[in-house]
CSV table of C-alpha atoms and ligand atoms in Angstrom, one decimal:
chain,number,residue,atom,x,y,z
G,1,MET,CA,-1.3,-24.4,-8.2
G,2,GLU,CA,-0.5,-22.1,-11.1
G,3,SER,CA,3.0,-23.3,-12.1
G,4,SER,CA,4.4,-19.9,-12.9
G,5,VAL,CA,3.7,-18.9,-9.3
G,6,LYS,CA,4.7,-22.2,-7.7
G,7,ARG,CA,8.3,-22.0,-9.0
G,8,LEU,CA,8.7,-18.6,-7.3
G,9,VAL,CA,7.6,-19.6,-3.9
G,10,ARG,CA,10.3,-20.3,-1.2
G,11,PRO,CA,10.6,-24.1,-0.9
G,12,ASN,CA,10.0,-24.0,3.0
G,13,ILE,CA,6.8,-22.1,2.4
G,14,LEU,CA,5.7,-24.5,-0.4
G,15,SER,CA,6.2,-27.4,2.0
G,16,LEU,CA,4.7,-25.7,5.0
G,17,GLN,CA,2.2,-27.5,7.2
G,18,PRO,CA,0.2,-24.4,8.3
G,19,TYR,CA,-1.4,-23.9,11.7
G,20,THR,CA,-5.0,-25.0,11.7
G,21,CYS,CA,-7.8,-24.0,14.1
G,22,ALA,CA,-11.2,-25.5,14.5
G,23,ARG,CA,-12.8,-22.3,13.2
G,24,ASN,CA,-11.2,-22.9,9.9
G,25,GLU,CA,-12.9,-26.3,9.8
G,26,TYR,CA,-16.4,-25.3,11.0
G,27,SER,CA,-18.6,-22.4,9.9
G,28,GLY,CA,-22.0,-21.8,11.3
G,29,GLU,CA,-23.6,-21.4,14.7
G,30,ALA,CA,-22.4,-24.1,17.1
G,31,ARG,CA,-24.4,-24.9,20.3
G,32,ALA,CA,-21.2,-24.7,22.4
G,33,TRP,CA,-17.9,-23.3,21.3
G,34,LEU,CA,-15.4,-25.5,23.3
G,35,ASP,CA,-12.5,-25.7,20.9
G,36,ALA,CA,-10.3,-22.6,21.5
G,37,ASN,CA,-9.8,-22.3,25.3
G,38,GLU,CA,-11.6,-19.0,25.5
G,39,ASN,CA,-13.3,-17.7,28.5
G,40,SER,CA,-17.0,-18.5,27.8
G,41,MET,CA,-18.1,-16.9,31.1
G,42,ILE,CA,-17.7,-13.3,30.0
G,43,ASP,CA,-19.1,-11.9,26.7
G,44,GLY,CA,-17.6,-9.1,24.7
G,45,LEU,CA,-14.2,-9.7,23.2
G,46,ASN,CA,-13.8,-13.3,24.6
G,47,ARG,CA,-14.0,-15.1,21.2
G,48,TYR,CA,-11.2,-15.3,18.6
G,49,PRO,CA,-12.1,-13.4,15.4
G,50,ASP,CA,-12.8,-15.0,11.9
G,51,PRO,CA,-9.3,-15.9,10.7
G,52,LEU,CA,-10.3,-15.3,7.1
G,53,GLN,CA,-12.4,-12.1,7.7
G,54,VAL,CA,-15.0,-13.4,5.2
G,55,GLU,CA,-17.7,-10.6,6.0
G,56,VAL,CA,-15.2,-7.9,5.3
G,57,LYS,CA,-14.0,-9.7,2.1
G,58,LYS,CA,-17.5,-10.1,0.8
G,59,ARG,CA,-18.1,-6.3,0.8
G,60,LEU,CA,-14.7,-5.6,-0.7
G,61,ALA,CA,-15.2,-8.2,-3.4
G,62,ALA,CA,-18.5,-6.6,-4.4
G,63,LEU,CA,-16.9,-3.1,-4.3
G,64,ARG,CA,-13.9,-4.0,-6.5
G,65,GLY,CA,-15.5,-6.7,-8.7
G,66,VAL,CA,-13.3,-9.6,-7.6
G,67,GLY,CA,-13.9,-12.9,-5.8
G,68,VAL,CA,-13.6,-13.4,-1.9
G,69,GLY,CA,-10.7,-15.8,-2.9
G,70,ASN,CA,-8.7,-12.9,-4.5
G,71,ILE,CA,-8.4,-11.0,-1.3
G,72,PHE,CA,-5.9,-11.0,1.6
G,73,LEU,CA,-6.1,-8.6,4.5
G,74,GLY,CA,-3.1,-7.6,6.5
G,75,VAL,CA,-2.4,-5.2,9.5
G,76,GLY,CA,-1.9,-2.3,7.1
G,77,SER,CA,-0.3,-2.5,3.8
G,78,ASP,CA,2.9,-2.9,5.8
G,79,GLU,CA,1.9,-6.5,6.7
G,80,CYS,CA,1.1,-7.2,3.0
G,81,ILE,CA,4.5,-5.9,1.9
G,82,ASP,CA,6.3,-8.0,4.5
G,83,ILE,CA,4.4,-11.2,3.6
G,84,VAL,CA,5.5,-10.9,-0.1
G,85,TYR,CA,9.2,-11.1,1.1
G,86,ARG,CA,8.5,-13.9,3.5
G,87,THR,CA,6.6,-15.9,0.9
G,88,PHE,CA,8.8,-15.4,-2.2
G,89,CYS,CA,12.3,-14.2,-1.3
G,90,ARG,CA,15.0,-16.6,0.0
G,91,PRO,CA,17.1,-14.5,2.4
G,92,GLY,CA,20.7,-13.9,1.2
G,93,ILE,CA,19.9,-15.3,-2.2
G,94,ASP,CA,17.0,-13.5,-3.9
G,95,ASN,CA,16.6,-9.8,-4.9
G,96,VAL,CA,13.8,-7.3,-5.6
G,97,VAL,CA,13.8,-4.4,-8.0
G,98,ALA,CA,11.9,-1.2,-7.3
G,99,ILE,CA,11.4,2.2,-8.9
G,100,ASP,CA,13.3,5.0,-7.2
G,101,PRO,CA,12.2,7.2,-5.4
G,102,THR,CA,9.3,5.3,-3.8
G,103,TYR,CA,7.7,4.4,-0.6
G,104,GLY,CA,10.4,3.5,2.0
G,105,MET,CA,8.9,0.3,3.5
G,106,TYR,CA,9.8,-1.8,0.4
G,107,SER,CA,13.5,-1.4,1.2
G,108,VAL,CA,13.1,-1.5,5.0
G,109,CYS,CA,11.3,-4.9,4.7
G,110,ALA,CA,13.9,-6.1,2.2
G,111,ALA,CA,16.7,-5.3,4.8
G,112,ILE,CA,14.7,-7.0,7.6
G,113,ASN,CA,14.3,-10.1,5.5
G,114,ASP,CA,17.9,-10.0,4.3
G,115,VAL,CA,16.9,-9.6,0.7
G,116,GLU,CA,18.9,-7.4,-1.8
G,117,TYR,CA,17.1,-4.3,-2.9
G,118,ARG,CA,17.8,-2.8,-6.3
G,119,PRO,CA,16.4,0.7,-6.8
G,120,VAL,CA,16.0,1.9,-10.4
G,121,ARG,CA,15.8,5.6,-11.0
G,122,LEU,CA,12.7,7.1,-12.5
G,123,ARG,CA,13.3,9.6,-15.3
G,124,PRO,CA,13.5,13.3,-14.3
G,125,ASP,CA,9.8,13.6,-15.3
G,126,PHE,CA,9.1,10.7,-12.8
G,127,SER,CA,8.1,8.3,-15.6
G,128,ILE,CA,9.4,4.7,-15.6
G,129,ASP,CA,12.4,3.7,-17.7
G,130,GLU,CA,11.3,0.2,-18.6
G,131,GLU,CA,14.5,-0.9,-20.1
G,132,ALA,CA,16.5,0.2,-17.0
G,133,LEU,CA,14.1,-1.7,-14.8
G,134,PHE,CA,14.6,-5.0,-16.8
G,135,ALA,CA,18.3,-4.4,-17.0
G,136,ALA,CA,18.5,-4.4,-13.2
G,137,MET,CA,17.0,-7.9,-13.0
G,138,ASP,CA,18.6,-11.3,-13.0
G,139,GLU,CA,17.5,-14.9,-12.4
G,140,ASN,CA,17.1,-14.3,-8.6
G,141,THR,CA,14.8,-11.3,-9.1
G,142,LYS,CA,11.6,-12.4,-7.4
G,143,VAL,CA,9.6,-9.2,-7.0
G,144,LEU,CA,9.1,-5.9,-8.8
G,145,TRP,CA,7.7,-3.0,-6.7
G,146,ILE,CA,5.8,-0.2,-8.4
G,147,CYS,CA,3.8,2.3,-6.4
G,148,SER,CA,1.1,4.0,-8.5
G,149,PRO,CA,0.2,6.7,-7.7
G,150,ASN,CA,3.8,6.9,-6.5
G,151,ASN,CA,4.9,8.2,-3.1
G,152,PRO,CA,6.6,10.8,-2.9
G,153,THR,CA,6.3,11.9,-6.6
G,154,GLY,CA,2.5,11.8,-6.6
G,155,ASN,CA,2.1,10.6,-10.2
G,156,ALA,CA,0.2,7.5,-11.4
G,157,PHE,CA,1.6,5.4,-14.2
G,158,PRO,CA,-0.7,4.4,-17.2
G,159,VAL,CA,-2.4,1.1,-16.8
G,160,GLU,CA,-1.3,0.0,-20.3
G,161,GLN,CA,2.4,0.5,-19.2
G,162,LEU,CA,1.9,-1.4,-15.9
G,163,ARG,CA,0.1,-4.2,-17.8
G,164,ARG,CA,3.0,-4.5,-20.2
G,165,ILE,CA,5.6,-4.6,-17.5
G,166,ALA,CA,3.7,-7.2,-15.5
G,167,SER,CA,3.3,-9.4,-18.5
G,168,ARG,CA,6.9,-9.2,-19.5
G,169,PHE,CA,8.3,-9.9,-16.0
G,170,SER,CA,8.5,-13.5,-15.0
G,171,GLY,CA,8.4,-12.8,-11.2
G,172,ILE,CA,5.9,-11.2,-8.9
G,173,THR,CA,4.8,-7.7,-9.9
G,174,VAL,CA,3.3,-5.7,-7.0
G,175,ILE,CA,1.4,-2.5,-7.8
G,176,ASP,CA,0.9,-0.5,-4.5
G,177,GLU,CA,-2.4,1.5,-5.1
G,178,ALA,CA,-2.5,3.1,-1.6
G,179,TYR,CA,-3.6,6.4,-3.3
G,180,VAL,CA,-5.7,4.9,-6.1
G,181,ASP,CA,-9.0,6.5,-5.0
G,182,PHE,CA,-7.6,9.9,-5.8
G,183,SER,CA,-6.4,9.0,-9.2
G,184,PRO,CA,-8.1,9.4,-12.6
G,185,LEU,CA,-6.0,6.6,-14.2
G,186,GLY,CA,-7.8,3.7,-12.6
G,187,SER,CA,-6.8,0.5,-10.8
G,188,MET,CA,-4.9,-2.7,-11.9
G,189,VAL,CA,-7.3,-4.9,-10.0
G,190,PRO,CA,-9.4,-5.8,-13.1
G,191,GLU,CA,-6.1,-7.1,-14.7
G,192,ILE,CA,-5.6,-9.9,-12.1
G,193,PRO,CA,-7.5,-12.7,-14.0
G,194,ALA,CA,-5.2,-12.3,-16.9
G,195,LEU,CA,-2.0,-11.8,-14.8
G,196,PRO,CA,-1.5,-14.6,-12.3
G,197,ARG,CA,1.7,-13.2,-11.0
G,198,LEU,CA,0.3,-9.7,-10.2
G,199,ILE,CA,-0.4,-8.5,-6.7
G,200,VAL,CA,-2.3,-5.3,-6.2
G,201,MET,CA,-2.2,-3.5,-2.8
G,202,GLN,CA,-4.6,-1.0,-1.4
G,203,THR,CA,-5.2,0.3,2.1
G,204,PHE,CA,-7.9,1.8,4.4
G,205,SER,CA,-5.3,4.4,5.6
G,206,LYS,CA,-5.8,7.0,2.8
G,207,ALA,CA,-9.1,7.8,1.0
G,208,TRP,CA,-10.9,5.5,3.5
G,209,ALA,CA,-9.9,7.7,6.3
G,210,ALA,CA,-9.1,4.8,8.7
G,211,ALA,CA,-5.3,4.8,9.3
G,212,ALA,CA,-5.9,4.0,12.9
G,213,MET,CA,-7.7,0.8,12.1
G,214,ARG,CA,-4.5,-0.7,10.4
G,215,LEU,CA,-6.1,-2.6,7.5
G,216,GLY,CA,-4.3,-3.2,4.2
G,217,ILE,CA,-5.5,-5.3,1.3
G,218,ALA,CA,-3.7,-7.5,-1.3
G,219,TYR,CA,-5.6,-8.6,-4.4
G,220,ALA,CA,-4.2,-11.5,-6.3
G,221,HIS,CA,-4.8,-14.9,-8.0
G,222,PRO,CA,-6.3,-17.3,-5.4
G,223,CYS,CA,-3.1,-19.5,-5.4
G,224,ILE,CA,-1.1,-16.5,-4.1
G,225,ILE,CA,-3.9,-15.6,-1.6
G,226,GLY,CA,-3.9,-19.3,-0.4
G,227,ILE,CA,-0.2,-19.2,0.3
G,228,PHE,CA,-0.4,-15.8,2.2
G,229,ASN,CA,-3.2,-17.3,4.3
G,230,ASN,CA,-0.8,-20.1,5.4
G,231,VAL,CA,2.0,-17.7,6.2
G,232,LYS,CA,0.1,-15.0,8.2
G,233,TYR,CA,-0.5,-15.1,11.9
G,234,PRO,CA,-3.8,-17.1,12.4
G,235,TYR,CA,-5.9,-14.2,13.7
G,236,ASN,CA,-4.0,-11.2,12.2
G,237,ILE,CA,-7.0,-8.9,11.9
G,238,ASN,CA,-8.8,-8.3,15.2
G,239,ILE,CA,-12.5,-8.2,15.6
G,240,LEU,CA,-12.7,-4.4,16.3
G,241,THR,CA,-11.0,-3.8,13.0
G,242,GLN,CA,-13.2,-6.2,11.2
G,243,ARG,CA,-16.4,-4.7,12.5
G,244,GLU,CA,-15.2,-1.1,11.8
G,245,ALA,CA,-14.2,-2.1,8.2
G,246,ILE,CA,-17.7,-3.4,7.6
G,247,ARG,CA,-19.1,-0.1,8.8
G,248,VAL,CA,-16.7,1.9,6.7
G,249,LEU,CA,-17.4,-0.3,3.6
G,250,ASP,CA,-21.1,0.1,4.1
G,251,SER,CA,-20.6,3.9,3.6
G,252,ALA,CA,-18.4,3.5,0.5
G,253,ASP,CA,-20.4,6.1,-1.5
G,254,ASP,CA,-19.8,8.8,1.1
G,255,VAL,CA,-16.0,7.9,1.4
G,256,LEU,CA,-15.5,8.1,-2.4
G,257,ARG,CA,-17.4,11.4,-2.6
G,258,VAL,CA,-15.1,12.9,0.1
G,259,ALA,CA,-12.1,11.7,-1.9
G,260,ASP,CA,-13.3,13.7,-4.9
G,261,CYS,CA,-13.7,16.8,-2.7
G,262,LEU,CA,-10.2,16.3,-1.5
G,263,VAL,CA,-8.9,16.3,-5.1
G,264,GLY,CA,-10.7,19.7,-5.5
G,265,GLU,CA,-8.9,21.0,-2.4
G,266,ARG,CA,-5.6,19.6,-3.7
G,267,GLU,CA,-5.9,21.7,-6.8
G,268,ARG,CA,-6.8,24.8,-4.9
G,269,LEU,CA,-3.8,24.2,-2.6
G,270,ALA,CA,-1.5,23.6,-5.7
G,271,ARG,CA,-2.6,27.0,-7.3
G,272,SER,CA,-2.0,28.9,-4.0
G,273,LEU,CA,1.4,27.2,-3.5
G,274,ARG,CA,2.5,28.1,-7.1
G,275,ALA,CA,1.9,31.8,-6.3
G,276,LEU,CA,4.3,31.8,-3.4
G,277,PRO,CA,7.9,33.2,-3.9
G,278,VAL,CA,9.4,30.2,-1.9
G,279,VAL,CA,7.9,27.7,-4.3
G,280,ASN,CA,9.7,26.8,-7.6
G,281,LYS,CA,7.4,24.1,-8.7
G,282,VAL,CA,4.4,22.1,-7.6
G,283,TYR,CA,4.4,18.7,-9.4
G,284,PRO,CA,1.2,17.3,-10.8
G,285,SER,CA,-0.4,14.9,-8.3
G,286,ASP,CA,-2.8,11.9,-8.6
G,287,ALA,CA,-2.7,11.4,-4.9
G,288,ASN,CA,-3.8,13.3,-1.6
G,289,PHE,CA,-0.4,15.0,-1.3
G,290,LEU,CA,1.7,17.5,-3.3
G,291,LEU,CA,5.5,17.3,-4.0
G,292,VAL,CA,6.7,20.9,-3.9
G,293,ALA,CA,10.1,22.1,-5.1
G,294,THR,CA,11.2,25.0,-3.0
G,295,THR,CA,14.0,27.5,-2.7
G,296,ASP,CA,15.1,26.1,0.7
G,297,ALA,CA,13.6,22.8,1.8
G,298,ASP,CA,15.6,22.4,5.1
G,299,GLY,CA,14.9,26.0,6.1
G,300,LEU,CA,11.2,25.8,5.3
G,301,TYR,CA,10.8,22.5,7.0
G,302,ALA,CA,12.3,23.8,10.3
G,303,TYR,CA,10.4,27.1,10.0
G,304,LEU,CA,7.1,25.3,9.5
G,305,ARG,CA,7.8,22.8,12.3
G,306,ASP,CA,8.5,25.6,14.7
G,307,LYS,CA,5.1,27.1,13.8
G,308,GLY,CA,3.4,23.7,14.5
G,309,VAL,CA,3.0,22.8,10.9
G,310,ILE,CA,4.5,19.4,10.1
G,311,VAL,CA,5.3,18.4,6.5
G,312,ARG,CA,7.7,15.8,5.1
G,313,ASN,CA,11.2,17.0,4.1
G,314,ARG,CA,12.1,14.9,1.0
G,315,THR,CA,15.2,17.0,-0.1
G,316,HIS,CA,17.6,14.1,0.4
G,317,VAL,CA,15.5,11.6,-1.6
G,318,THR,CA,16.5,10.7,-5.2
G,319,LEU,CA,15.3,13.3,-7.8
G,320,CYS,CA,13.6,15.3,-5.0
G,321,ALA,CA,16.3,17.9,-4.1
G,322,GLY,CA,14.7,21.0,-2.5
G,323,CYS,CA,11.3,19.2,-2.2
G,324,LEU,CA,8.8,19.1,0.6
G,325,ARG,CA,5.9,16.6,0.5
G,326,ILE,CA,2.8,18.1,1.7
G,327,THR,CA,-0.5,16.3,2.6
G,328,VAL,CA,-3.7,18.0,1.5
G,329,GLY,CA,-5.4,18.8,4.9
G,330,THR,CA,-8.7,20.4,5.7
G,331,PRO,CA,-9.2,23.9,4.2
G,332,GLU,CA,-8.3,25.4,7.5
G,333,GLU,CA,-5.1,23.4,7.8
G,334,ASN,CA,-4.2,24.3,4.3
G,335,THR,CA,-4.7,28.0,5.0
G,336,ILE,CA,-2.5,27.7,8.1
G,337,LEU,CA,0.2,26.2,5.9
G,338,LEU,CA,-0.1,28.9,3.2
G,339,ASP,CA,0.0,31.7,5.7
G,340,ALA,CA,3.1,30.2,7.4
G,341,LEU,CA,4.9,29.8,4.0
G,342,ALA,CA,4.0,33.4,3.0
G,343,SER,CA,5.7,34.7,6.1
G,344,PHE,CA,9.0,32.9,5.5
G,345,HIS,CA,11.9,35.1,4.6
G,346,GLY,CA,14.8,32.8,4.8
G,347,GLU,CA,18.2,33.4,6.6
A,1,LIG,N1,1.9,2.2,0.6
A,1,LIG,C1,2.2,3.5,0.3
A,1,LIG,C2,2.5,3.9,-1.0
A,1,LIG,C3,2.2,4.5,1.4
A,1,LIG,O1,2.5,5.7,1.1
A,1,LIG,C4,1.8,4.0,2.7
A,1,LIG,C5,1.7,5.0,3.9
A,1,LIG,N2,2.4,6.2,3.8
A,1,LIG,C6,1.5,2.7,2.9
A,1,LIG,C7,1.6,1.9,1.8
A,1,LIG,C8,1.2,2.2,4.2
A,1,LIG,O2,-0.1,1.8,4.3
A,1,LIG,P1,-0.7,1.2,5.7
A,1,LIG,O3,-1.1,2.3,6.5
A,1,LIG,O4,-1.9,0.4,5.1
A,1,LIG,O5,0.3,0.3,6.3
């Protein structure tokens, strides 16, 4: 195993004897499957699914230009986030560093796993203060979380900067690219061969329009993927999800075209929002949502909710005072939102 990764893995995980099943040892068409105590009498969902989801991974590998051995699939990115903690962070000893503000699950998973979470403020323009990031680290900092494009600020960070940070950090750098298909700045996946401690996460929940399927992806060096495969539940991705993922991936061209359309709709929505008296600022976005600074976030949030328009109130989040986070919807939904905002007159 890559030595710079091995020294970061928790000792109990490194010495783990993983669960094995016969399906891991045999691939191909057997004459009789009598190994897993399934009910052979009734067809349908009676068989366990492929524990390593090879057919899904083959398609993803071709789409993203990586090997099947560079891919881990989880029940949403949320499982991928959790497995990073369970693999690398010793409870009560290790810590992680993350940009602030960012996606909430990195800190929730840290708390669940009893790992100290160290948020480092972005600059007021939402750029990364690299020196502050490294100043927050010590010898027990195992993981650095960077979300790009970032939630809730919407901006992506330049690939050159992310590459520089990941090369300098001796722990695991995770780049969460949940919104990458909306961004012009590109993906960090091609950097993986040169950066063995880099993990890039993506998800089917955003551009791929399949949040209900619960499928998240972690791309990394095969030695990290191998450890994740030992730590995960044996059959974490069910067969319905695997089948649907294959169907969705076979229509990748259509999906990516719709993502481009959505970016056009985002810009229309941003222009219309900027014209409203309740809007102070619409931040530039590389994602499928807009962070909008308003004159009265709490009042607007409640007013919209009472009209059946649900947005995210981010006013209590670092650097986001007065802000609502608004997902770009269908043109009809966006018009409903704009009409509702135009009719708000405050207290
Ligand atoms: N990462 C980011 C940055 C997100 O904003 C979200 C969902 N809001 C997720 C991950 C969760 O993805 P999933 O649905 O795959 O668990």
